């Protein structure tokens, strides 16, 4: 979480820092701030809340400095206040630090510094680093040497950006099991925790290695390991990206991204299911030259046939995609699949061996818990496969096999189009593995591919029902608690529907396996509680309908996501979100769309911050 940026060159630093922070605002929006060095003096400007508050402050103050660092915060240690906002400074106000991650031993370090007479103004772990560094700088005035002594005392995974009056013509960056990218321009240099915020300005980038320090000047960069040894690496030339944040006429990014789903599905399908023979092929050219060669499923056919177990790790929406993946892989490949919430793998023994395929799903590719689980899988000797929207992410670097969702940047914090793309990738992967292992017939594979290719059109039809869905959705806006149920392939859809409604509207919602309702959750039902049921034709239709009837018998407000022409549903349900029928196995891609729209309409009606819901961040880089 949190985003770090830096600039030094001959232009005014503040506008550059601000535009880079805009790219990183998805990483947190509790507060934002910059520290610039103006005529040799440190000047720190920060504001609680959205980046626009900092923008207003900078417009008023108009700092003319050409060196500075900036930060956008997602609160971990200490609430979102001015005192806790970054950058943090030392007692004399001569150096400033921005920080991403957690300094795990900060309590001990803080106690030690307090004993030495340091006074703390914030509740953050970052301020510990500021005072500790200051303490070390005072010894000999050498900032780089002081950073080396400081990092040797700190534990945890973190990234830092540092400016100091002692070295006013440079920025220091520290990367310890995090992610930081330096960009090198014509007599100007950039720093950011996401390369997208560097590529706005230059196509020459250098990703910092684990446990590496960069001393950045306008005309170049020096790299040091934590033991002080200097190393050199040539920057990589990448495609400069015109990172565009544009709602293109939509009221919110979320609505735009929901509407982009047909395009995303088409793009992903055409990338991985192209060619006259319509074979699934993941080994395709990268669209990011700097990571060329990393894409694809590199396992040999023999290795694929050797797999006797699949494990999937992910968080949040990506976890729900993983659950659909489990059902689909088990169905088509006949291999047992376990799905784990990645944070639940921490502190536990992740079982696996060289016959295990360990799949990590992460839109950002930077989710700390997911990355930690991948490292466990690597140490088990398992095959690893990442599914991510960010080919330049940590996940992409860690995993042997990589499938990239073709979504473009997802700006809204709530995931929608990336979920659709993750599902498509799971379908394609399951078919790919099943064909290699001979667990489905060529005819079944063909039938599924035809079905997959029809999905973008089906989702388009659903999106055409927006107005109808809006009317039905607003009937639910007064609810305090909402229950989502589904079975089989659509149990994960129920979980995802509940997550979307919660995070967007702040209405309490829970998703359950429909058959599990009667084992306890049914106690919460009364006439005020909507029960949203995913009811599509297939193996579990009758049973799901029975579970819905049990809810109806408790006077719940019955809402169906059901297919056109279902004549049975009206006997049980009061409200309807009709969808075109598709094969049950493929239906999760379709059934989730009315839920996304429902959550959006309710949240917008209630006046919630749709694109940046409270307390959330798009990329969760702390454990
Ligand atoms: C989804 O709407 C979320 N905001 C969240 O659950 C997200 O899916 C989760 O944090 C995982 O992120 P990742 O896909 O980047 O790993």
Coordinates of N, CA, C and O in Angstrom, one line a residue, residues 27 50 53 58 74 96 119 167 175 258 325 365 387 421-422 427 429 500 519 526 576 621:
X27 N -3.2 3.3 -4.7 CA -2.5 2.5 -3.6 C -2.9 3.0 -2.3 O -2.4 2.5 -1.2
X50 N -8.1 13.0 0.0 CA -7.7 12.8 -1.4 C -6.6 13.7 -1.9 O -6.4 14.7 -1.3
X53 N -6.7 17.5 -2.3 CA -6.5 18.4 -1.2 C -5.0 18.8 -1.2 O -4.7 20.0 -1.0
X58 N -0.7 22.8 -2.9 CA 0.5 23.1 -3.8 C 0.2 24.2 -4.7 O 1.1 25.0 -5.0
X74 N -2.0 4.8 2.6 CA -3.1 4.0 3.1 C -2.6 3.6 4.5 O -1.6 3.0 4.7
X96 N 13.7 14.2 5.2 CA 12.3 13.7 5.1 C 12.3 12.3 4.5 O 13.1 12.0 3.6
X119 N 11.7 12.9 20.2 CA 10.3 13.2 20.5 C 9.5 12.8 19.3 O 9.9 13.3 18.2
X167 N 22.4 16.5 1.4 CA 22.7 16.1 0.0 C 21.6 16.7 -0.8 O 20.8 15.9 -1.3
X175 N 15.1 -0.1 -1.3 CA 14.1 -1.2 -1.6 C 14.5 -2.5 -0.8 O 15.5 -3.0 -1.0
X258 N -16.9 -1.7 -15.8 CA -17.9 -2.8 -16.0 C -18.3 -2.9 -17.5 O -18.4 -4.0 -18.0
X325 N -12.0 -21.1 -10.6 CA -10.9 -21.9 -11.2 C -10.9 -23.3 -10.7 O -10.7 -24.3 -11.5
X365 N -0.5 -8.0 -8.9 CA 0.7 -8.7 -8.8 C 1.6 -8.3 -7.7 O 2.8 -8.6 -7.6
X387 N -1.3 -15.4 -12.5 CA -2.3 -14.8 -13.4 C -2.4 -13.3 -12.9 O -2.8 -13.1 -11.8
X421 N -11.6 -11.1 -16.6 CA -10.5 -11.6 -17.4 C -9.8 -12.8 -16.6 O -9.3 -13.7 -17.3
X422 N -9.8 -12.7 -15.3 CA -9.2 -13.8 -14.5 C -10.0 -15.1 -14.8 O -9.5 -16.2 -14.9
X427 N -10.7 -20.5 -17.5 CA -11.3 -21.4 -18.4 C -10.3 -21.9 -19.5 O -10.2 -23.1 -19.8
X429 N -7.1 -21.9 -19.2 CA -6.0 -22.8 -18.6 C -6.6 -24.2 -18.4 O -5.9 -25.2 -18.7
X500 N -18.7 -7.1 -3.6 CA -18.9 -5.9 -4.4 C -19.9 -4.9 -3.7 O -19.6 -3.8 -3.5
X519 N -27.8 -24.2 7.7 CA -27.0 -24.6 8.8 C -26.6 -23.5 9.7 O -25.6 -23.5 10.4
X526 N -35.3 -12.2 7.7 CA -36.7 -11.7 8.0 C -37.1 -10.9 6.8 O -36.4 -10.8 5.8
X576 N -36.2 -9.4 -10.2 CA -35.5 -10.3 -11.2 C -34.4 -9.5 -11.9 O -34.6 -8.3 -12.3
X621 N -0.2 -4.0 -0.2 CA 1.2 -4.5 -0.2 C 1.7 -4.7 1.2 O 2.9 -4.8 1.5

